[in-house]
Coordinates of C-alpha atoms in Angstrom, one line a residue:
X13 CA -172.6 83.5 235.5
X14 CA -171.8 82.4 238.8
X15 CA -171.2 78.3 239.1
X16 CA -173.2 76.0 241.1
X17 CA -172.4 72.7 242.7
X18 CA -174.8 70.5 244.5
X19 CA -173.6 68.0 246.7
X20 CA -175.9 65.2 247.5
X21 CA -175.9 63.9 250.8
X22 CA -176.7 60.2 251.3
X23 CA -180.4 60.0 253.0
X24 CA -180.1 59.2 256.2
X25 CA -180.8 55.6 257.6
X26 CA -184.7 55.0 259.0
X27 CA -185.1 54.8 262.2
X28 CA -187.2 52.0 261.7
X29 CA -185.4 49.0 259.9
X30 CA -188.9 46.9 259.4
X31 CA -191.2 49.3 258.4
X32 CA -193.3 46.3 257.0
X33 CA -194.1 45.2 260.2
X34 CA -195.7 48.7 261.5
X35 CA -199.3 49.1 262.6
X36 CA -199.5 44.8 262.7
X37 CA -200.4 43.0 266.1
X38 CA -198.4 39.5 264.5
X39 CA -195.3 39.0 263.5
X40 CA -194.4 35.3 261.4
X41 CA -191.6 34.3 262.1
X42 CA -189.3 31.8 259.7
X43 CA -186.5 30.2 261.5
X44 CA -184.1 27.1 259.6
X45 CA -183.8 23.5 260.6
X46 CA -180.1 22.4 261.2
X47 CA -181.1 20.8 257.2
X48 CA -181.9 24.2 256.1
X49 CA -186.2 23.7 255.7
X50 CA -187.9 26.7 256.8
X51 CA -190.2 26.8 259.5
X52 CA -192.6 29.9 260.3
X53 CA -194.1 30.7 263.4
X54 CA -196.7 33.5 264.2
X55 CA -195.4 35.6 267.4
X56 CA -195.8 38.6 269.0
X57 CA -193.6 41.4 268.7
X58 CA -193.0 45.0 269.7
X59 CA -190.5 47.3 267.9
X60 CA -188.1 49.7 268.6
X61 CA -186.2 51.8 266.5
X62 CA -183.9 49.2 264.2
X63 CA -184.7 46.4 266.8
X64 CA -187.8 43.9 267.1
X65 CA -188.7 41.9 270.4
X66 CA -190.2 39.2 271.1
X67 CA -191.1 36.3 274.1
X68 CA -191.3 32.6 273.8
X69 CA -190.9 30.0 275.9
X70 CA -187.7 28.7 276.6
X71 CA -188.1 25.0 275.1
X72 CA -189.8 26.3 272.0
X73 CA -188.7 24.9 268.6
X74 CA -188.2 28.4 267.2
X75 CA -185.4 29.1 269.9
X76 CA -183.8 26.0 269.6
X77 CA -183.3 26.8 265.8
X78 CA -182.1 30.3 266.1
X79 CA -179.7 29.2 268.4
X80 CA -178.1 27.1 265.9
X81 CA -178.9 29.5 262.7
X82 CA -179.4 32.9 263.8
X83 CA -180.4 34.0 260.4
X84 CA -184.3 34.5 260.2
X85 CA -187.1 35.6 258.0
X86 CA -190.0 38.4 259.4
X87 CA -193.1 39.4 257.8
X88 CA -196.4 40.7 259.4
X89 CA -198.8 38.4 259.2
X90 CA -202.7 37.0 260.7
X91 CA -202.8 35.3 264.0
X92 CA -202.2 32.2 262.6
X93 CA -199.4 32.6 260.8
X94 CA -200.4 33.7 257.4
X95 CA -198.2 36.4 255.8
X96 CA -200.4 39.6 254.9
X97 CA -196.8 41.7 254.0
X98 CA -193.8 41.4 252.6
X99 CA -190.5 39.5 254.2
X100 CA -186.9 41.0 255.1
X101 CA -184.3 38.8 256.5
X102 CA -183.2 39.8 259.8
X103 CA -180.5 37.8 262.4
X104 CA -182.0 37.1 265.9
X105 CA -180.3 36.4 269.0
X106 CA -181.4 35.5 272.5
X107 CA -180.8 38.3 275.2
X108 CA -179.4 37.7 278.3
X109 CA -178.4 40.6 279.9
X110 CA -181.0 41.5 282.4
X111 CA -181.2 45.1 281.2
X112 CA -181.6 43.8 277.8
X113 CA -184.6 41.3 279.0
X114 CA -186.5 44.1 280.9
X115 CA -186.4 46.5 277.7
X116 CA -188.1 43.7 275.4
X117 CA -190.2 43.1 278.4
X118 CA -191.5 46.7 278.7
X119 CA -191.7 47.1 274.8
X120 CA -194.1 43.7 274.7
X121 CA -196.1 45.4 277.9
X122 CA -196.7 48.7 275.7
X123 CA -197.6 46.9 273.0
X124 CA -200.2 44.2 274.4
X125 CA -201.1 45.7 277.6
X126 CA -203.0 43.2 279.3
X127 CA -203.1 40.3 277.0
X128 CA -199.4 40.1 277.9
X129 CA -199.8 40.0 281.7
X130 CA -202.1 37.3 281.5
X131 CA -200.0 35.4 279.6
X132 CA -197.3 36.2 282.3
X133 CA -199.6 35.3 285.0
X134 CA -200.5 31.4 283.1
X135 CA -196.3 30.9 282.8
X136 CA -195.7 32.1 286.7
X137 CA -198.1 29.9 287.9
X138 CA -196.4 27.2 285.2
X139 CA -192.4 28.4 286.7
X140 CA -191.8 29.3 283.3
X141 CA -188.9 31.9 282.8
X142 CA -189.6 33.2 279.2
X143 CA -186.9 34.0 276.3
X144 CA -186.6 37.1 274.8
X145 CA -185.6 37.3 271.4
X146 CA -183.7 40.4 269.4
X147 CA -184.3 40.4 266.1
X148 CA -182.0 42.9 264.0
X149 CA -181.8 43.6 260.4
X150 CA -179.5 41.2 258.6

């Protein structure tokens, strides 16, 4: 009888890295105090591919932390901040690059159409500049 070997190839990794988070409008967000106490935050996001986005001000409390932990907690969750999913840990950084900015800008449009541009409207009449956040899986 002839001989047959299977070879088992390794599934290939998702496309989406968060597939908690999909179909949810909120996003909480747990970022760590310089003495390690947790803090969550309901937010906003948009997601693409392995990446989430997200805006905040620039002097929020949520920035400030990641900036000095970039290790973060998301789960979806109710507008005010209650978890209705599970969490995965994730590392977050602030972009910078201007082309970075403008693609977590355009995701956020998509994704909250014109709830998003009056909130831009409120911070351009405030001179706000807002952050925009990358969160990646950890």
């Amino acid at each position: 009888p002839p001989c047959r070997v299977w070879i088992t190839m390794p599934a290939p990794m998702s496309a989406n890295a968060f597939p908690h988070l999909h179909g949810h409008a909120y996003m909480a967000l747990t970022t760590y105090r310089k003495s390690g106490a947790p803090v969550s935050t309901p937010v906003w996001f948009a997601q693409v591919d392995n990446r989430v986005y997200m805006i905040t001000e620039p002097t929020a409390g949520k920035l400030k932390r990641l900036r000095n932990n970039p290790k973060v907690d998301v789960a979806p969750s109710s507008v005010r901040g209650k978890p209705v999913g599970p969490s995965a840990p994730a590392l977050a950084r602030e972009l910078t690059v201007e082309a970075e900015r403008q693609a977590a800008d355009a995701a956020l449009s998509k994704k909250y159409g014109i709830q998003k541009t009056l909130f831009q409207l409120l911070w351009k009449v405030q001179r706000i500049t807002p952050a925009f956040i990358e969160i990646s899986p950890a």
